[in-house]
PDB file of N, CA and C in Angstrom:
ATOM      1  N   MET A  19      73.652 167.563 -80.610  1.00  0.00           N
ATOM      2  CA  MET A  19      74.126 166.873 -79.405  1.00  0.00           C
ATOM      3  C   MET A  19      73.025 166.912 -78.353  1.00  0.00           C
ATOM      4  N   SER A  20      72.828 165.857 -77.692  1.00  0.00           N
ATOM      5  CA  SER A  20      71.856 165.788 -76.582  1.00  0.00           C
ATOM      6  C   SER A  20      72.440 166.424 -75.329  1.00  0.00           C
ATOM      7  N   GLN A  21      71.587 166.496 -74.291  1.00  0.00           N
ATOM      8  CA  GLN A  21      71.998 167.052 -72.975  1.00  0.00           C
ATOM      9  C   GLN A  21      73.185 166.232 -72.457  1.00  0.00           C
ATOM     10  N   PRO A  22      74.057 166.849 -71.732  1.00  0.00           N
ATOM     11  CA  PRO A  22      75.185 166.100 -71.139  1.00  0.00           C
ATOM     12  C   PRO A  22      74.696 165.065 -70.140  1.00  0.00           C
ATOM     13  N   TYR A  23      75.368 163.964 -70.124  1.00  0.00           N
ATOM     14  CA  TYR A  23      75.144 162.904 -69.129  1.00  0.00           C
ATOM     15  C   TYR A  23      75.844 163.363 -67.837  1.00  0.00           C
ATOM     16  N   LEU A  24      75.140 163.518 -66.744  1.00  0.00           N
ATOM     17  CA  LEU A  24      75.694 163.930 -65.492  1.00  0.00           C
ATOM     18  C   LEU A  24      76.185 162.753 -64.778  1.00  0.00           C
ATOM     19  N   ALA A  25      77.508 162.664 -64.552  1.00  0.00           N
ATOM     20  CA  ALA A  25      78.132 161.573 -63.828  1.00  0.00           C
ATOM     21  C   ALA A  25      77.651 161.743 -62.351  1.00  0.00           C
ATOM     22  N   PRO A  26      77.438 160.648 -61.682  1.00  0.00           N
ATOM     23  CA  PRO A  26      76.962 160.675 -60.257  1.00  0.00           C
ATOM     24  C   PRO A  26      78.070 161.066 -59.342  1.00  0.00           C
ATOM     25  N   ALA A  27      77.690 161.365 -58.113  1.00  0.00           N
ATOM     26  CA  ALA A  27      78.648 161.849 -57.118  1.00  0.00           C
ATOM     27  C   ALA A  27      79.716 160.775 -56.751  1.00  0.00           C
ATOM     28  N   GLU A  28      79.346 159.507 -56.876  1.00  0.00           N
ATOM     29  CA  GLU A  28      80.271 158.406 -56.531  1.00  0.00           C
ATOM     30  C   GLU A  28      80.734 157.678 -57.787  1.00  0.00           C
ATOM     31  N   LEU A  29      81.994 157.721 -58.009  1.00  0.00           N
ATOM     32  CA  LEU A  29      82.622 156.935 -59.121  1.00  0.00           C
ATOM     33  C   LEU A  29      83.715 156.026 -58.467  1.00  0.00           C
ATOM     34  N   THR A  30      83.209 155.119 -57.669  1.00  0.00           N
ATOM     35  CA  THR A  30      84.100 154.210 -57.002  1.00  0.00           C
ATOM     36  C   THR A  30      83.758 152.742 -57.445  1.00  0.00           C
ATOM     37  N   ALA A  31      84.588 151.786 -57.045  1.00  0.00           N
ATOM     38  CA  ALA A  31      84.396 150.442 -57.463  1.00  0.00           C
ATOM     39  C   ALA A  31      83.003 149.937 -57.114  1.00  0.00           C
ATOM     40  N   GLU A  32      82.427 150.396 -56.062  1.00  0.00           N
ATOM     41  CA  GLU A  32      81.111 150.004 -55.605  1.00  0.00           C
ATOM     42  C   GLU A  32      80.042 150.396 -56.663  1.00  0.00           C
ATOM     43  N   PHE A  33      80.270 151.506 -57.362  1.00  0.00           N
ATOM     44  CA  PHE A  33      79.202 152.053 -58.203  1.00  0.00           C
ATOM     45  C   PHE A  33      79.503 151.997 -59.763  1.00  0.00           C
ATOM     46  N   CYS A  34      80.736 151.995 -60.109  1.00  0.00           N
ATOM     47  CA  CYS A  34      81.161 152.030 -61.507  1.00  0.00           C
ATOM     48  C   CYS A  34      80.641 150.843 -62.350  1.00  0.00           C
ATOM     49  N   GLY A  35      80.566 149.711 -61.785  1.00  0.00           N
ATOM     50  CA  GLY A  35      80.049 148.549 -62.569  1.00  0.00           C
ATOM     51  C   GLY A  35      78.599 148.791 -63.051  1.00  0.00           C
ATOM     52  N   ARG A  36      77.814 149.452 -62.190  1.00  0.00           N
ATOM     53  CA  ARG A  36      76.432 149.775 -62.563  1.00  0.00           C
ATOM     54  C   ARG A  36      76.310 150.798 -63.678  1.00  0.00           C
ATOM     55  N   LEU A  37      77.374 151.539 -63.912  1.00  0.00           N
ATOM     56  CA  LEU A  37      77.307 152.635 -64.916  1.00  0.00           C
ATOM     57  C   LEU A  37      77.887 152.236 -66.307  1.00  0.00           C
ATOM     58  N   LEU A  38      78.285 150.975 -66.426  1.00  0.00           N
ATOM     59  CA  LEU A  38      78.928 150.612 -67.737  1.00  0.00           C
ATOM     60  C   LEU A  38      78.054 150.885 -68.877  1.00  0.00           C
ATOM     61  N   ASP A  39      76.729 150.600 -68.807  1.00  0.00           N
ATOM     62  CA  ASP A  39      75.809 150.726 -69.879  1.00  0.00           C
ATOM     63  C   ASP A  39      75.117 152.093 -69.909  1.00  0.00           C
ATOM     64  N   ALA A  40      75.478 152.982 -69.082  1.00  0.00           N
ATOM     65  CA  ALA A  40      74.770 154.302 -68.964  1.00  0.00           C
ATOM     66  C   ALA A  40      74.771 155.082 -70.254  1.00  0.00           C
ATOM     67  N   LEU A  41      75.805 154.916 -71.062  1.00  0.00           N
ATOM     68  CA  LEU A  41      75.934 155.744 -72.336  1.00  0.00           C
ATOM     69  C   LEU A  41      75.497 154.956 -73.539  1.00  0.00           C
ATOM     70  N   ASP A  42      75.133 153.791 -73.462  1.00  0.00           N
ATOM     71  CA  ASP A  42      74.819 152.970 -74.674  1.00  0.00           C
ATOM     72  C   ASP A  42      73.680 153.605 -75.507  1.00  0.00           C
ATOM     73  N   ALA A  43      72.552 153.978 -74.854  1.00  0.00           N
ATOM     74  CA  ALA A  43      71.444 154.530 -75.570  1.00  0.00           C
ATOM     75  C   ALA A  43      71.837 155.929 -76.209  1.00  0.00           C
ATOM     76  N   PRO A  44      72.464 156.867 -75.396  1.00  0.00           N
ATOM     77  CA  PRO A  44      72.847 158.124 -76.005  1.00  0.00           C
ATOM     78  C   PRO A  44      73.848 157.980 -77.147  1.00  0.00           C
ATOM     79  N   LEU A  45      74.738 157.020 -76.966  1.00  0.00           N
ATOM     80  CA  LEU A  45      75.795 156.811 -78.039  1.00  0.00           C
ATOM     81  C   LEU A  45      75.186 156.295 -79.320  1.00  0.00           C
ATOM     82  N   ALA A  46      74.021 155.578 -79.226  1.00  0.00           N
ATOM     83  CA  ALA A  46      73.412 155.074 -80.427  1.00  0.00           C
ATOM     84  C   ALA A  46      72.811 156.207 -81.249  1.00  0.00           C
ATOM     85  N   LEU A  47      72.580 157.324 -80.612  1.00  0.00           N
ATOM     86  CA  LEU A  47      71.968 158.465 -81.249  1.00  0.00           C
ATOM     87  C   LEU A  47      72.837 159.600 -81.642  1.00  0.00           C
ATOM     88  N   ASP A  48      73.877 159.869 -80.811  1.00  0.00           N
ATOM     89  CA  ASP A  48      74.580 161.167 -80.952  1.00  0.00           C
ATOM     90  C   ASP A  48      75.954 161.106 -80.279  1.00  0.00           C
ATOM     91  N   HIS A  49      76.663 162.210 -80.497  1.00  0.00           N
ATOM     92  CA  HIS A  49      77.852 162.591 -79.773  1.00  0.00           C
ATOM     93  C   HIS A  49      77.454 162.700 -78.303  1.00  0.00           C
ATOM     94  N   VAL A  50      78.206 162.185 -77.359  1.00  0.00           N
ATOM     95  CA  VAL A  50      77.875 162.259 -75.945  1.00  0.00           C
ATOM     96  C   VAL A  50      78.914 163.080 -75.123  1.00  0.00           C
ATOM     97  N   CYS A  51      78.361 163.891 -74.305  1.00  0.00           N
ATOM     98  CA  CYS A  51      79.155 164.707 -73.420  1.00  0.00           C
ATOM     99  C   CYS A  51      78.857 164.229 -72.001  1.00  0.00           C
ATOM    100  N   VAL A  52      79.973 163.922 -71.250  1.00  0.00           N
ATOM    101  CA  VAL A  52      79.786 163.527 -69.864  1.00  0.00           C
ATOM    102  C   VAL A  52      80.251 164.644 -68.949  1.00  0.00           C
ATOM    103  N   ASP A  53      79.463 165.102 -68.082  1.00  0.00           N
ATOM    104  CA  ASP A  53      79.806 166.176 -67.157  1.00  0.00           C
ATOM    105  C   ASP A  53      80.077 165.623 -65.762  1.00  0.00           C
ATOM    106  N   PHE A  54      81.251 165.890 -65.243  1.00  0.00           N
ATOM    107  CA  PHE A  54      81.661 165.258 -64.003  1.00  0.00           C
ATOM    108  C   PHE A  54      81.598 166.355 -62.826  1.00  0.00           C
ATOM    109  N   GLN A  55      80.865 167.408 -62.977  1.00  0.00           N
ATOM    110  CA  GLN A  55      80.836 168.448 -61.998  1.00  0.00           C
ATOM    111  C   GLN A  55      80.265 167.958 -60.621  1.00  0.00           C
ATOM    112  N   ALA A  56      79.443 166.923 -60.615  1.00  0.00           N
ATOM    113  CA  ALA A  56      78.815 166.455 -59.375  1.00  0.00           C
ATOM    114  C   ALA A  56      79.664 165.404 -58.624  1.00  0.00           C
ATOM    115  N   VAL A  57      80.772 164.993 -59.240  1.00  0.00           N
ATOM    116  CA  VAL A  57      81.562 163.875 -58.658  1.00  0.00           C
ATOM    117  C   VAL A  57      82.271 164.382 -57.357  1.00  0.00           C
ATOM    118  N   LYS A  58      82.063 163.589 -56.286  1.00  0.00           N
ATOM    119  CA  LYS A  58      82.620 163.962 -54.965  1.00  0.00           C
ATOM    120  C   LYS A  58      83.650 162.911 -54.510  1.00  0.00           C
ATOM    121  N   SER A  59      83.458 161.688 -55.009  1.00  0.00           N
ATOM    122  CA  SER A  59      84.344 160.593 -54.596  1.00  0.00           C
ATOM    123  C   SER A  59      84.647 159.689 -55.805  1.00  0.00           C
ATOM    124  N   LEU A  60      85.940 159.348 -55.951  1.00  0.00           N
ATOM    125  CA  LEU A  60      86.239 158.416 -56.996  1.00  0.00           C
ATOM    126  C   LEU A  60      87.502 157.632 -56.633  1.00  0.00           C
ATOM    127  N   ASP A  61      87.713 156.578 -57.410  1.00  0.00           N
ATOM    128  CA  ASP A  61      88.942 155.775 -57.241  1.00  0.00           C
ATOM    129  C   ASP A  61      89.336 155.374 -58.685  1.00  0.00           C
ATOM    130  N   SER A  62      90.278 154.406 -58.730  1.00  0.00           N
ATOM    131  CA  SER A  62      90.820 154.016 -60.059  1.00  0.00           C
ATOM    132  C   SER A  62      89.848 153.345 -60.903  1.00  0.00           C
ATOM    133  N   SER A  63      88.768 152.839 -60.375  1.00  0.00           N
ATOM    134  CA  SER A  63      87.705 152.214 -61.177  1.00  0.00           C
ATOM    135  C   SER A  63      87.072 153.277 -62.124  1.00  0.00           C
ATOM    136  N   ALA A  64      87.052 154.530 -61.765  1.00  0.00           N
ATOM    137  CA  ALA A  64      86.589 155.594 -62.631  1.00  0.00           C
ATOM    138  C   ALA A  64      87.323 155.654 -63.930  1.00  0.00           C
ATOM    139  N   VAL A  65      88.664 155.376 -63.865  1.00  0.00           N
ATOM    140  CA  VAL A  65      89.482 155.390 -65.120  1.00  0.00           C
ATOM    141  C   VAL A  65      89.017 154.201 -65.993  1.00  0.00           C
ATOM    142  N   ALA A  66      88.858 153.028 -65.350  1.00  0.00           N
ATOM    143  CA  ALA A  66      88.397 151.855 -66.129  1.00  0.00           C
ATOM    144  C   ALA A  66      87.058 152.143 -66.783  1.00  0.00           C
ATOM    145  N   LEU A  67      86.128 152.820 -66.090  1.00  0.00           N
ATOM    146  CA  LEU A  67      84.867 153.186 -66.600  1.00  0.00           C
ATOM    147  C   LEU A  67      85.006 154.082 -67.815  1.00  0.00           C
ATOM    148  N   LEU A  68      85.879 155.112 -67.690  1.00  0.00           N
ATOM    149  CA  LEU A  68      86.065 155.937 -68.847  1.00  0.00           C
ATOM    150  C   LEU A  68      86.650 155.254 -70.072  1.00  0.00           C
ATOM    151  N   LEU A  69      87.582 154.323 -69.795  1.00  0.00           N
ATOM    152  CA  LEU A  69      88.168 153.528 -70.892  1.00  0.00           C
ATOM    153  C   LEU A  69      87.090 152.699 -71.567  1.00  0.00           C
ATOM    154  N   GLU A  70      86.171 152.108 -70.827  1.00  0.00           N
ATOM    155  CA  GLU A  70      85.119 151.352 -71.401  1.00  0.00           C
ATOM    156  C   GLU A  70      84.136 152.222 -72.175  1.00  0.00           C
ATOM    157  N   TRP A  71      83.766 153.357 -71.632  1.00  0.00           N
ATOM    158  CA  TRP A  71      82.905 154.248 -72.316  1.00  0.00           C
ATOM    159  C   TRP A  71      83.565 154.736 -73.608  1.00  0.00           C
ATOM    160  N   HIS A  72      84.844 154.986 -73.559  1.00  0.00           N
ATOM    161  CA  HIS A  72      85.526 155.476 -74.778  1.00  0.00           C
ATOM    162  C   HIS A  72      85.589 154.323 -75.794  1.00  0.00           C
ATOM    163  N   ARG A  73      85.830 153.133 -75.375  1.00  0.00           N
ATOM    164  CA  ARG A  73      85.781 151.963 -76.273  1.00  0.00           C
ATOM    165  C   ARG A  73      84.460 151.816 -76.935  1.00  0.00           C
ATOM    166  N   ARG A  74      83.366 151.959 -76.207  1.00  0.00           N
ATOM    167  CA  ARG A  74      82.033 151.825 -76.740  1.00  0.00           C
ATOM    168  C   ARG A  74      81.724 152.963 -77.720  1.00  0.00           C
ATOM    169  N   ALA A  75      82.188 154.196 -77.409  1.00  0.00           N
ATOM    170  CA  ALA A  75      82.005 155.334 -78.325  1.00  0.00           C
ATOM    171  C   ALA A  75      82.691 155.069 -79.608  1.00  0.00           C
ATOM    172  N   GLN A  76      83.931 154.565 -79.558  1.00  0.00           N
ATOM    173  CA  GLN A  76      84.665 154.245 -80.795  1.00  0.00           C
ATOM    174  C   GLN A  76      83.942 153.192 -81.597  1.00  0.00           C
ATOM    175  N   ALA A  77      83.426 152.144 -80.941  1.00  0.00           N
ATOM    176  CA  ALA A  77      82.697 151.097 -81.635  1.00  0.00           C
ATOM    177  C   ALA A  77      81.471 151.650 -82.350  1.00  0.00           C
ATOM    178  N   ALA A  78      80.831 152.631 -81.681  1.00  0.00           N
ATOM    179  CA  ALA A  78      79.633 153.215 -82.278  1.00  0.00           C
ATOM    180  C   ALA A  78      79.961 154.364 -83.238  1.00  0.00           C
ATOM    181  N   GLN A  79      81.264 154.623 -83.418  1.00  0.00           N
ATOM    182  CA  GLN A  79      81.754 155.725 -84.268  1.00  0.00           C
ATOM    183  C   GLN A  79      81.124 157.046 -83.836  1.00  0.00           C
ATOM    184  N   ARG A  80      81.186 157.263 -82.537  1.00  0.00           N
ATOM    185  CA  ARG A  80      80.693 158.451 -81.944  1.00  0.00           C
ATOM    186  C   ARG A  80      81.832 159.171 -81.147  1.00  0.00           C
ATOM    187  N   GLN A  81      81.694 160.381 -80.882  1.00  0.00           N
ATOM    188  CA  GLN A  81      82.596 161.184 -80.044  1.00  0.00           C
ATOM    189  C   GLN A  81      82.173 161.202 -78.584  1.00  0.00           C
ATOM    190  N   LEU A  82      83.087 161.035 -77.710  1.00  0.00           N
ATOM    191  CA  LEU A  82      82.798 161.109 -76.292  1.00  0.00           C
ATOM    192  C   LEU A  82      83.548 162.333 -75.793  1.00  0.00           C
ATOM    193  N   GLU A  83      82.834 163.268 -75.211  1.00  0.00           N
ATOM    194  CA  GLU A  83      83.432 164.432 -74.694  1.00  0.00           C
ATOM    195  C   GLU A  83      83.356 164.463 -73.165  1.00  0.00           C
ATOM    196  N   LEU A  84      84.403 164.799 -72.470  1.00  0.00           N
ATOM    197  CA  LEU A  84      84.416 164.773 -71.065  1.00  0.00           C
ATOM    198  C   LEU A  84      84.643 166.241 -70.579  1.00  0.00           C
ATOM    199  N   MET A  85      83.761 166.693 -69.648  1.00  0.00           N
ATOM    200  CA  MET A  85      83.927 168.060 -69.154  1.00  0.00           C
ATOM    201  C   MET A  85      83.872 168.024 -67.577  1.00  0.00           C
ATOM    202  N   HIS A  86      84.521 169.103 -67.148  1.00  0.00           N
ATOM    203  CA  HIS A  86      84.623 169.295 -65.659  1.00  0.00           C
ATOM    204  C   HIS A  86      85.205 168.103 -64.962  1.00  0.00           C
ATOM    205  N   LEU A  87      86.300 167.553 -65.530  1.00  0.00           N
ATOM    206  CA  LEU A  87      86.978 166.449 -64.878  1.00  0.00           C
ATOM    207  C   LEU A  87      87.541 166.877 -63.515  1.00  0.00           C
ATOM    208  N   PRO A  88      87.300 166.149 -62.434  1.00  0.00           N
ATOM    209  CA  PRO A  88      87.901 166.470 -61.172  1.00  0.00           C
ATOM    210  C   PRO A  88      89.419 166.283 -61.301  1.00  0.00           C
ATOM    211  N   SER A  89      90.136 167.060 -60.538  1.00  0.00           N
ATOM    212  CA  SER A  89      91.612 166.976 -60.597  1.00  0.00           C
ATOM    213  C   SER A  89      92.087 165.657 -60.177  1.00  0.00           C
ATOM    214  N   ALA A  90      91.482 164.954 -59.235  1.00  0.00           N
ATOM    215  CA  ALA A  90      91.834 163.651 -58.859  1.00  0.00           C
ATOM    216  C   ALA A  90      91.754 162.665 -60.016  1.00  0.00           C
ATOM    217  N   LEU A  91      90.688 162.805 -60.780  1.00  0.00           N
ATOM    218  CA  LEU A  91      90.488 161.906 -61.932  1.00  0.00           C
ATOM    219  C   LEU A  91      91.558 162.205 -63.016  1.00  0.00           C
ATOM    220  N   SER A  92      91.765 163.507 -63.234  1.00  0.00           N
ATOM    221  CA  SER A  92      92.803 163.846 -64.216  1.00  0.00           C
ATOM    222  C   SER A  92      94.190 163.277 -63.820  1.00  0.00           C
ATOM    223  N   GLN A  93      94.481 163.316 -62.524  1.00  0.00           N
ATOM    224  CA  GLN A  93      95.758 162.796 -62.018  1.00  0.00           C
ATOM    225  C   GLN A  93      95.810 161.257 -62.234  1.00  0.00           C
ATOM    226  N   LEU A  94      94.718 160.574 -61.964  1.00  0.00           N
ATOM    227  CA  LEU A  94      94.718 159.123 -62.162  1.00  0.00           C
ATOM    228  C   LEU A  94      94.900 158.779 -63.677  1.00  0.00           C
ATOM    229  N   ILE A  95      94.305 159.548 -64.536  1.00  0.00           N
ATOM    230  CA  ILE A  95      94.401 159.300 -66.008  1.00  0.00           C
ATOM    231  C   ILE A  95      95.853 159.478 -66.415  1.00  0.00           C
ATOM    232  N   LYS A  96      96.553 160.476 -65.782  1.00  0.00           N
ATOM    233  CA  LYS A  96      97.965 160.640 -66.122  1.00  0.00           C
ATOM    234  C   LYS A  96      98.823 159.568 -65.559  1.00  0.00           C
ATOM    235  N   VAL A  97      98.538 159.147 -64.321  1.00  0.00           N
ATOM    236  CA  VAL A  97      99.319 158.025 -63.703  1.00  0.00           C
ATOM    237  C   VAL A  97      99.216 156.764 -64.523  1.00  0.00           C
ATOM    238  N   TYR A  98      98.077 156.523 -65.086  1.00  0.00           N
ATOM    239  CA  TYR A  98      97.824 155.284 -65.914  1.00  0.00           C
ATOM    240  C   TYR A  98      98.298 155.483 -67.319  1.00  0.00           C
ATOM    241  N   GLY A  99      98.627 156.717 -67.714  1.00  0.00           N
ATOM    242  CA  GLY A  99      99.133 157.011 -69.002  1.00  0.00           C
ATOM    243  C   GLY A  99      98.087 156.825 -70.139  1.00  0.00           C
ATOM    244  N   VAL A 100      96.863 157.141 -69.906  1.00  0.00           N
ATOM    245  CA  VAL A 100      95.833 156.920 -70.897  1.00  0.00           C
ATOM    246  C   VAL A 100      95.245 158.269 -71.451  1.00  0.00           C
ATOM    247  N   GLU A 101      95.917 159.393 -71.198  1.00  0.00           N
ATOM    248  CA  GLU A 101      95.388 160.699 -71.715  1.00  0.00           C
ATOM    249  C   GLU A 101      95.227 160.656 -73.201  1.00  0.00           C
ATOM    250  N   GLU A 102      96.192 160.127 -73.869  1.00  0.00           N
ATOM    251  CA  GLU A 102      96.098 160.113 -75.324  1.00  0.00           C
ATOM    252  C   GLU A 102      94.985 159.200 -75.828  1.00  0.00           C
ATOM    253  N   PHE A 103      94.847 158.051 -75.243  1.00  0.00           N
ATOM    254  CA  PHE A 103      93.721 157.175 -75.653  1.00  0.00           C
ATOM    255  C   PHE A 103      92.377 157.819 -75.395  1.00  0.00           C
ATOM    256  N   LEU A 104      92.272 158.490 -74.296  1.00  0.00           N
ATOM    257  CA  LEU A 104      90.949 159.124 -73.890  1.00  0.00           C
ATOM    258  C   LEU A 104      90.838 160.487 -74.611  1.00  0.00           C
ATOM    259  N   GLN A 105      91.857 160.866 -75.364  1.00  0.00           N
ATOM    260  CA  GLN A 105      91.894 162.161 -76.089  1.00  0.00           C
ATOM    261  C   GLN A 105      91.703 163.342 -75.188  1.00  0.00           C
ATOM    262  N   ILE A 106      92.456 163.313 -74.063  1.00  0.00           N
ATOM    263  CA  ILE A 106      92.460 164.432 -73.086  1.00  0.00           C
ATOM    264  C   ILE A 106      93.697 165.228 -73.338  1.00  0.00           C
ATOM    265  N   LYS A 107      93.454 166.541 -73.523  1.00  0.00           N
ATOM    266  CA  LYS A 107      94.593 167.425 -73.756  1.00  0.00           C
ATOM    267  C   LYS A 107      95.086 167.827 -72.368  1.00  0.00           C
ATOM    268  N   ALA A 108      96.367 167.908 -72.259  1.00  0.00           N
ATOM    269  CA  ALA A 108      97.049 168.310 -71.032  1.00  0.00           C
ATOM    270  C   ALA A 108      96.936 169.753 -70.752  1.00  0.00           C
TER     271      ALA A 108
END
């Protein structure tokens, strides 16, 4: 596994669109771990970003690991009911 991808401090609608392709190169090579420890601000577009990253990981037959999820993001994932799809354990 390569080094974790460090998610930026801002995961809001303003920034998430620019991050859609951020994992494409790493997913072509390996299992990818995304570390959310630096995230300071997020909104529901962060969930959409995670769904797209997960879809791309599945298409590449790779595993996407998420670590240090902020509680606000975990809550949004639960609100949208996508924990199972994102393979997040409660």
